[in-house]
Amino acid sequence: MLSNASKYAIRAVLFLANKSSNTQKYGSKHLADSLEIPNPFLAKLLQQLSRAGVISSAKGPGGGFYLTDQNRQRHISDILNVIEKENVLHTCLMGLPRCGDANPCPIHHLAAPFMVELRKKFNVQTIDELANEVKENGTYLTLKGLDDL
Amino acid sequence: MLSNASKYAIRAVLFLANKSSNTQKYGSKHLADSLEIPNPFLAKLLQQLSRAGVISSAKGPGGGFYLTDQNRQRHISDILNVIEKENVLHTCLMGLPRCGDANPCPIHHLAAPFMVELRKKFNVQTIDELANEVKENGTYLTLKGLDDL
DNA sequence: CTAATAAAGGACTTTTTAGTCTTTTAATAT
DNA sequence: ATATTAAAAGACTAAAAAGTCCTTTATTAG
């Protein structure tokens, strides 16, 4: 459903949400290492997000990527809008062109409630809110360095 | 999550489940037209499924693809095993290598119940059972020819 | 002012997925 | 037997996604 690009971008932004600030920036290299994402590929994504104003960046020594308070009020869907061409949150998992309540595909009734919740999470929850959930619920953005695997 | 190939294959098999029999076979052309799938691409998929014994086929005049009673007892996951390289029903939607209850990704708690249900539908329900659901619940394998769009 | 740092930009390569085309083989009906 | 029908097989092309590399620009610390 989501491309690698989107998954990488979302994880990187949530990382920044929980760790960066105006005075604490992270280079793409650091992010790529922490999240186990190919660095040049991630750098491209960060560049796009920065250009679109979803995240912030500063060049030069001590520079890097970070989130401002403004950035934190944006939604995950803003990331998807930058990275993906079409709205992946509205595509049918069975590939039916116009799957919906009126013309459901064979798994529509199973998938629809989940998709509704996912859209809520990505469209209405702010990046800040989701990042806090990550912090408090003990969910992970990477499994790097975890020893209980 | 599912590739086009898998989506096409599932729809085609469900179509055959509800319309074909030992005496009523369908050529790839007919299926492709009915389901609005590129014919040569679908032909390849049907070929693979036939070789794997998930569906049946007969050459020559009056030939085509069809399901036997045996075929009908197989699962959707058998289709996926033929078409996809890895088990898409166990991949994390956020791309975490080992996402699970122990090490959940940020949307794991949202996605897990849905994935459990989806695995049930694809792993334990037979093709026959799902096809009957399609027939009875008025779900669709194609929207071709529907005028209420 | 200069050296070092790090993002921006853009061209490029590789891999995967999607889709096409042509030839061969098997079955059947006449 | 032969013409016809339709799947099997496999080589091929196209497009999209994923990933790399190199050069430029801006910033800052010395």
Short mmCIF file of N, CA, C and O in Angstrom, two decimals, chain A residues 38-123:
data_model
loop_
_atom_site.label_atom_id
_atom_site.label_comp_id
_atom_site.label_asym_id
_atom_site.label_seq_id
_atom_site.Cartn_x
_atom_site.Cartn_y
_atom_site.Cartn_z
N PRO A 38 18.75 3.43 3.40
CA PRO A 38 19.85 3.89 2.54
C PRO A 38 19.97 5.41 2.54
O PRO A 38 18.99 6.10 2.22
N ASN A 39 21.13 5.89 2.86
CA ASN A 39 21.31 7.33 3.09
C ASN A 39 20.95 8.21 1.89
O ASN A 39 20.15 9.14 2.04
N PRO A 40 21.49 7.96 0.71
CA PRO A 40 21.19 8.89 -0.39
C PRO A 40 19.71 8.91 -0.73
O PRO A 40 19.17 9.95 -1.11
N PHE A 41 19.07 7.77 -0.56
CA PHE A 41 17.64 7.70 -0.86
C PHE A 41 16.86 8.54 0.15
O PHE A 41 15.99 9.35 -0.22
N LEU A 42 17.21 8.38 1.42
CA LEU A 42 16.54 9.16 2.45
C LEU A 42 16.80 10.65 2.26
O LEU A 42 15.89 11.48 2.41
N ALA A 43 18.04 10.99 1.89
CA ALA A 43 18.39 12.40 1.68
C ALA A 43 17.46 13.05 0.66
O ALA A 43 17.00 14.18 0.84
N LYS A 44 17.18 12.32 -0.41
CA LYS A 44 16.25 12.81 -1.43
C LYS A 44 14.87 13.09 -0.84
O LYS A 44 14.24 14.10 -1.13
N LEU A 45 14.41 12.17 -0.01
CA LEU A 45 13.07 12.31 0.57
C LEU A 45 13.02 13.52 1.50
O LEU A 45 12.07 14.31 1.46
N LEU A 46 14.05 13.66 2.31
CA LEU A 46 14.10 14.78 3.25
C LEU A 46 14.12 16.10 2.49
O LEU A 46 13.49 17.08 2.89
N GLN A 47 14.85 16.08 1.40
CA GLN A 47 14.93 17.27 0.56
C GLN A 47 13.55 17.68 0.07
O GLN A 47 13.16 18.85 0.14
N GLN A 48 12.81 16.69 -0.42
CA GLN A 48 11.45 16.98 -0.91
C GLN A 48 10.56 17.51 0.21
O GLN A 48 9.80 18.46 0.01
N LEU A 49 10.67 16.87 1.37
CA LEU A 49 9.81 17.27 2.49
C LEU A 49 10.17 18.69 2.94
O LEU A 49 9.29 19.48 3.29
N SER A 50 11.46 18.99 2.92
CA SER A 50 11.91 20.31 3.33
C SER A 50 11.40 21.37 2.36
O SER A 50 10.87 22.41 2.76
N ARG A 51 11.55 21.08 1.08
CA ARG A 51 11.09 22.01 0.05
C ARG A 51 9.60 22.28 0.21
O ARG A 51 9.13 23.40 0.02
N ALA A 52 8.87 21.24 0.58
CA ALA A 52 7.41 21.37 0.73
C ALA A 52 7.02 21.99 2.07
O ALA A 52 5.84 22.22 2.33
N GLY A 53 8.00 22.24 2.93
CA GLY A 53 7.69 22.88 4.21
C GLY A 53 7.15 21.95 5.27
O GLY A 53 6.65 22.40 6.29
N VAL A 54 7.24 20.63 5.03
CA VAL A 54 6.75 19.68 6.03
C VAL A 54 7.78 19.52 7.14
O VAL A 54 7.44 19.30 8.29
N ILE A 55 9.05 19.63 6.79
CA ILE A 55 10.11 19.62 7.79
C ILE A 55 11.00 20.85 7.53
O ILE A 55 10.82 21.55 6.53
N SER A 56 11.94 21.11 8.42
CA SER A 56 12.84 22.25 8.25
C SER A 56 14.26 21.76 8.13
O SER A 56 14.59 20.64 8.56
N SER A 57 15.12 22.59 7.53
CA SER A 57 16.51 22.20 7.36
C SER A 57 17.41 23.41 7.47
O SER A 57 16.97 24.54 7.27
N ALA A 58 18.66 23.16 7.80
CA ALA A 58 19.67 24.23 7.83
C ALA A 58 20.96 23.67 7.25
O ALA A 58 21.35 22.55 7.56
N LYS A 59 21.56 24.44 6.37
CA LYS A 59 22.83 24.03 5.76
C LYS A 59 23.98 24.34 6.70
O LYS A 59 23.83 25.05 7.69
N GLY A 60 25.14 23.85 6.31
CA GLY A 60 26.36 24.21 7.02
C GLY A 60 26.60 23.46 8.30
O GLY A 60 25.77 22.66 8.73
N PRO A 61 27.75 23.71 8.91
CA PRO A 61 28.11 23.02 10.15
C PRO A 61 27.04 23.19 11.23
O PRO A 61 26.51 24.29 11.39
N GLY A 62 26.76 22.12 11.91
CA GLY A 62 25.71 22.18 12.92
C GLY A 62 24.32 22.13 12.33
O GLY A 62 23.33 22.11 13.06
N GLY A 63 24.27 22.10 11.00
CA GLY A 63 22.97 22.09 10.33
C GLY A 63 22.39 20.68 10.29
O GLY A 63 22.92 19.76 10.90
N GLY A 64 21.29 20.56 9.57
CA GLY A 64 20.61 19.27 9.47
C GLY A 64 19.12 19.48 9.35
O GLY A 64 18.66 20.58 9.04
N PHE A 65 18.40 18.42 9.64
CA PHE A 65 16.94 18.49 9.55
C PHE A 65 16.33 18.54 10.95
O PHE A 65 16.87 17.98 11.90
N TYR A 66 15.22 19.24 11.05
CA TYR A 66 14.56 19.37 12.36
C TYR A 66 13.11 19.78 12.14
O TYR A 66 12.72 20.15 11.03
N LEU A 67 12.33 19.73 13.21
CA LEU A 67 10.94 20.16 13.11
C LEU A 67 10.71 21.41 13.96
O LEU A 67 11.15 21.47 15.11
N THR A 68 10.02 22.36 13.40
CA THR A 68 9.58 23.52 14.17
C THR A 68 8.21 23.20 14.77
O THR A 68 7.60 22.19 14.44
N ASP A 69 7.74 24.09 15.64
CA ASP A 69 6.41 23.89 16.22
C ASP A 69 5.36 23.84 15.11
O ASP A 69 4.41 23.05 15.16
N GLN A 70 5.57 24.70 14.14
CA GLN A 70 4.67 24.70 12.97
C GLN A 70 4.66 23.35 12.27
O GLN A 70 3.60 22.79 12.01
N ASN A 71 5.85 22.85 11.99
CA ASN A 71 5.97 21.54 11.33
C ASN A 71 5.21 20.48 12.11
O ASN A 71 4.58 19.60 11.53
N ARG A 72 5.28 20.57 13.41
CA ARG A 72 4.68 19.54 14.26
C ARG A 72 3.15 19.52 14.19
O ARG A 72 2.52 18.55 14.59
N GLN A 73 2.58 20.59 13.70
CA GLN A 73 1.13 20.64 13.59
C GLN A 73 0.62 20.04 12.28
O GLN A 73 -0.58 19.94 12.05
N ARG A 74 1.54 19.63 11.44
CA ARG A 74 1.12 19.04 10.17
C ARG A 74 0.73 17.58 10.38
O ARG A 74 0.90 17.04 11.46
N HIS A 75 0.19 16.99 9.33
CA HIS A 75 -0.30 15.62 9.43
C HIS A 75 0.57 14.66 8.63
O HIS A 75 1.30 15.08 7.74
N ILE A 76 0.44 13.38 8.94
CA ILE A 76 1.17 12.36 8.19
C ILE A 76 0.76 12.42 6.71
O ILE A 76 1.58 12.22 5.82
N SER A 77 -0.49 12.74 6.49
CA SER A 77 -0.96 12.81 5.10
C SER A 77 -0.21 13.88 4.31
O SER A 77 -0.08 13.78 3.09
N ASP A 78 0.32 14.91 5.01
CA ASP A 78 1.12 15.91 4.31
C ASP A 78 2.40 15.28 3.76
O ASP A 78 2.88 15.67 2.69
N ILE A 79 2.92 14.33 4.50
CA ILE A 79 4.10 13.61 4.02
C ILE A 79 3.73 12.81 2.77
O ILE A 79 4.41 12.87 1.75
N LEU A 80 2.63 12.07 2.88
CA LEU A 80 2.20 11.25 1.75
C LEU A 80 1.92 12.09 0.52
O LEU A 80 2.23 11.69 -0.60
N ASN A 81 1.34 13.26 0.73
CA ASN A 81 1.05 14.12 -0.41
C ASN A 81 2.31 14.57 -1.14
O ASN A 81 2.29 14.82 -2.34
N VAL A 82 3.40 14.68 -0.38
CA VAL A 82 4.67 15.08 -1.00
C VAL A 82 5.29 13.90 -1.75
O VAL A 82 5.79 14.05 -2.86
N ILE A 83 5.22 12.72 -1.13
CA ILE A 83 5.97 11.57 -1.66
C ILE A 83 5.20 10.77 -2.70
O ILE A 83 5.76 10.37 -3.71
N GLU A 84 3.93 10.53 -2.45
CA GLU A 84 3.14 9.68 -3.35
C GLU A 84 2.40 10.51 -4.39
O GLU A 84 2.01 11.65 -4.12
N LYS A 85 2.21 9.88 -5.54
CA LYS A 85 1.50 10.58 -6.60
C LYS A 85 0.01 10.62 -6.34
O LYS A 85 -0.62 11.64 -6.51
N GLU A 86 -0.55 9.48 -5.92
CA GLU A 86 -1.98 9.49 -5.68
C GLU A 86 -2.32 9.10 -4.24
O GLU A 86 -1.45 8.61 -3.53
N ASN A 87 -3.54 9.32 -3.88
CA ASN A 87 -3.95 9.11 -2.50
C ASN A 87 -4.05 7.62 -2.16
O ASN A 87 -5.07 7.00 -2.39
N VAL A 88 -3.00 7.11 -1.56
CA VAL A 88 -2.97 5.69 -1.24
C VAL A 88 -3.97 5.32 -0.15
O VAL A 88 -4.28 4.15 0.02
N LEU A 89 -4.46 6.31 0.57
CA LEU A 89 -5.40 6.02 1.65
C LEU A 89 -6.82 5.80 1.11
O LEU A 89 -7.72 5.49 1.86
N HIS A 90 -6.96 5.96 -0.19
CA HIS A 90 -8.27 5.74 -0.79
C HIS A 90 -8.25 4.70 -1.90
O HIS A 90 -9.17 4.65 -2.72
N THR A 91 -7.19 3.89 -1.94
CA THR A 91 -7.14 2.87 -2.99
C THR A 91 -7.68 1.55 -2.45
O THR A 91 -7.49 1.20 -1.30
N CYS A 92 -8.36 0.83 -3.35
CA CYS A 92 -8.95 -0.46 -2.98
C CYS A 92 -7.86 -1.52 -2.94
O CYS A 92 -7.03 -1.61 -3.85
N LEU A 93 -7.87 -2.31 -1.90
CA LEU A 93 -6.83 -3.33 -1.74
C LEU A 93 -6.96 -4.46 -2.75
O LEU A 93 -6.03 -5.22 -2.98
N MET A 94 -8.13 -4.57 -3.37
CA MET A 94 -8.33 -5.59 -4.40
C MET A 94 -8.19 -5.01 -5.80
O MET A 94 -8.34 -5.73 -6.79
N GLY A 95 -7.95 -3.70 -5.88
CA GLY A 95 -7.72 -3.08 -7.17
C GLY A 95 -8.96 -2.69 -7.94
O GLY A 95 -8.87 -2.32 -9.10
N LEU A 96 -10.13 -2.76 -7.31
CA LEU A 96 -11.35 -2.32 -8.01
C LEU A 96 -11.30 -0.80 -8.18
O LEU A 96 -11.10 -0.07 -7.23
N PRO A 97 -11.55 -0.35 -9.41
CA PRO A 97 -11.44 1.08 -9.72
C PRO A 97 -12.28 1.98 -8.80
O PRO A 97 -11.83 3.01 -8.37
N ARG A 98 -13.50 1.59 -8.51
CA ARG A 98 -14.36 2.45 -7.69
C ARG A 98 -15.00 1.67 -6.57
O ARG A 98 -16.20 1.71 -6.35
N CYS A 99 -14.18 0.94 -5.87
CA CYS A 99 -14.67 0.18 -4.73
C CYS A 99 -15.15 1.15 -3.65
O CYS A 99 -14.56 2.19 -3.41
N GLY A 100 -16.26 0.83 -3.05
CA GLY A 100 -16.82 1.68 -2.00
C GLY A 100 -18.02 0.98 -1.39
O GLY A 100 -18.32 -0.16 -1.75
N ASP A 101 -18.71 1.65 -0.46
CA ASP A 101 -19.84 1.00 0.20
C ASP A 101 -20.90 0.58 -0.81
O ASP A 101 -21.56 -0.45 -0.66
N ALA A 102 -21.04 1.38 -1.87
CA ALA A 102 -22.07 1.07 -2.87
C ALA A 102 -21.65 -0.11 -3.74
O ALA A 102 -22.47 -0.95 -4.08
N ASN A 103 -20.38 -0.18 -4.07
CA ASN A 103 -19.89 -1.25 -4.94
C ASN A 103 -18.66 -1.90 -4.32
O ASN A 103 -17.55 -1.67 -4.75
N PRO A 104 -18.88 -2.69 -3.30
CA PRO A 104 -17.75 -3.22 -2.52
C PRO A 104 -17.04 -4.37 -3.22
O PRO A 104 -17.67 -5.21 -3.85
N CYS A 105 -15.72 -4.40 -3.07
CA CYS A 105 -14.94 -5.55 -3.52
C CYS A 105 -15.09 -6.65 -2.48
O CYS A 105 -15.63 -6.41 -1.40
N PRO A 106 -14.61 -7.85 -2.76
CA PRO A 106 -14.81 -8.97 -1.83
C PRO A 106 -14.23 -8.76 -0.43
O PRO A 106 -14.67 -9.43 0.51
N ILE A 107 -13.27 -7.87 -0.26
CA ILE A 107 -12.78 -7.66 1.10
C ILE A 107 -13.09 -6.25 1.62
O ILE A 107 -12.55 -5.83 2.64
N HIS A 108 -13.97 -5.57 0.91
CA HIS A 108 -14.27 -4.19 1.32
C HIS A 108 -14.78 -4.10 2.75
O HIS A 108 -14.32 -3.26 3.52
N HIS A 109 -15.72 -4.98 3.10
CA HIS A 109 -16.33 -4.88 4.43
C HIS A 109 -15.32 -5.19 5.54
O HIS A 109 -15.48 -4.74 6.67
N LEU A 110 -14.30 -5.92 5.18
CA LEU A 110 -13.23 -6.22 6.12
C LEU A 110 -12.27 -5.05 6.23
O LEU A 110 -11.81 -4.67 7.32
N ALA A 111 -11.96 -4.46 5.08
CA ALA A 111 -10.91 -3.43 5.02
C ALA A 111 -11.41 -2.04 5.39
O ALA A 111 -10.65 -1.24 5.95
N ALA A 112 -12.67 -1.76 5.10
CA ALA A 112 -13.17 -0.39 5.25
C ALA A 112 -12.99 0.18 6.66
O ALA A 112 -12.49 1.31 6.79
N PRO A 113 -13.36 -0.55 7.72
CA PRO A 113 -13.20 0.02 9.07
C PRO A 113 -11.74 0.35 9.37
O PRO A 113 -11.45 1.39 9.96
N PHE A 114 -10.85 -0.53 8.95
CA PHE A 114 -9.42 -0.27 9.15
C PHE A 114 -8.97 0.97 8.39
O PHE A 114 -8.28 1.83 8.94
N MET A 115 -9.40 1.07 7.15
CA MET A 115 -8.99 2.22 6.34
C MET A 115 -9.52 3.53 6.93
O MET A 115 -8.84 4.55 6.89
N VAL A 116 -10.72 3.47 7.48
CA VAL A 116 -11.28 4.68 8.12
C VAL A 116 -10.38 5.12 9.27
O VAL A 116 -10.03 6.30 9.40
N GLU A 117 -9.98 4.15 10.09
CA GLU A 117 -9.12 4.47 11.23
C GLU A 117 -7.75 4.98 10.78
O GLU A 117 -7.19 5.90 11.36
N LEU A 118 -7.26 4.36 9.73
CA LEU A 118 -5.94 4.76 9.21
C LEU A 118 -6.00 6.18 8.67
O LEU A 118 -5.08 6.98 8.89
N ARG A 119 -7.07 6.48 7.98
CA ARG A 119 -7.22 7.84 7.45
C ARG A 119 -7.30 8.84 8.60
O ARG A 119 -6.71 9.92 8.53
N LYS A 120 -8.03 8.48 9.66
CA LYS A 120 -8.08 9.36 10.82
C LYS A 120 -6.67 9.62 11.33
O LYS A 120 -6.27 10.76 11.57
N LYS A 121 -5.94 8.53 11.52
CA LYS A 121 -4.59 8.67 12.07
C LYS A 121 -3.70 9.52 11.19
O LYS A 121 -2.89 10.30 11.68
N PHE A 122 -3.84 9.38 9.91
CA PHE A 122 -2.94 10.08 8.99
C PHE A 122 -3.46 11.45 8.57
O PHE A 122 -2.67 12.34 8.25
N ASN A 123 -4.78 11.63 8.58
CA ASN A 123 -5.33 12.90 8.11
C ASN A 123 -5.64 13.88 9.23
O ASN A 123 -5.54 15.08 9.04
#
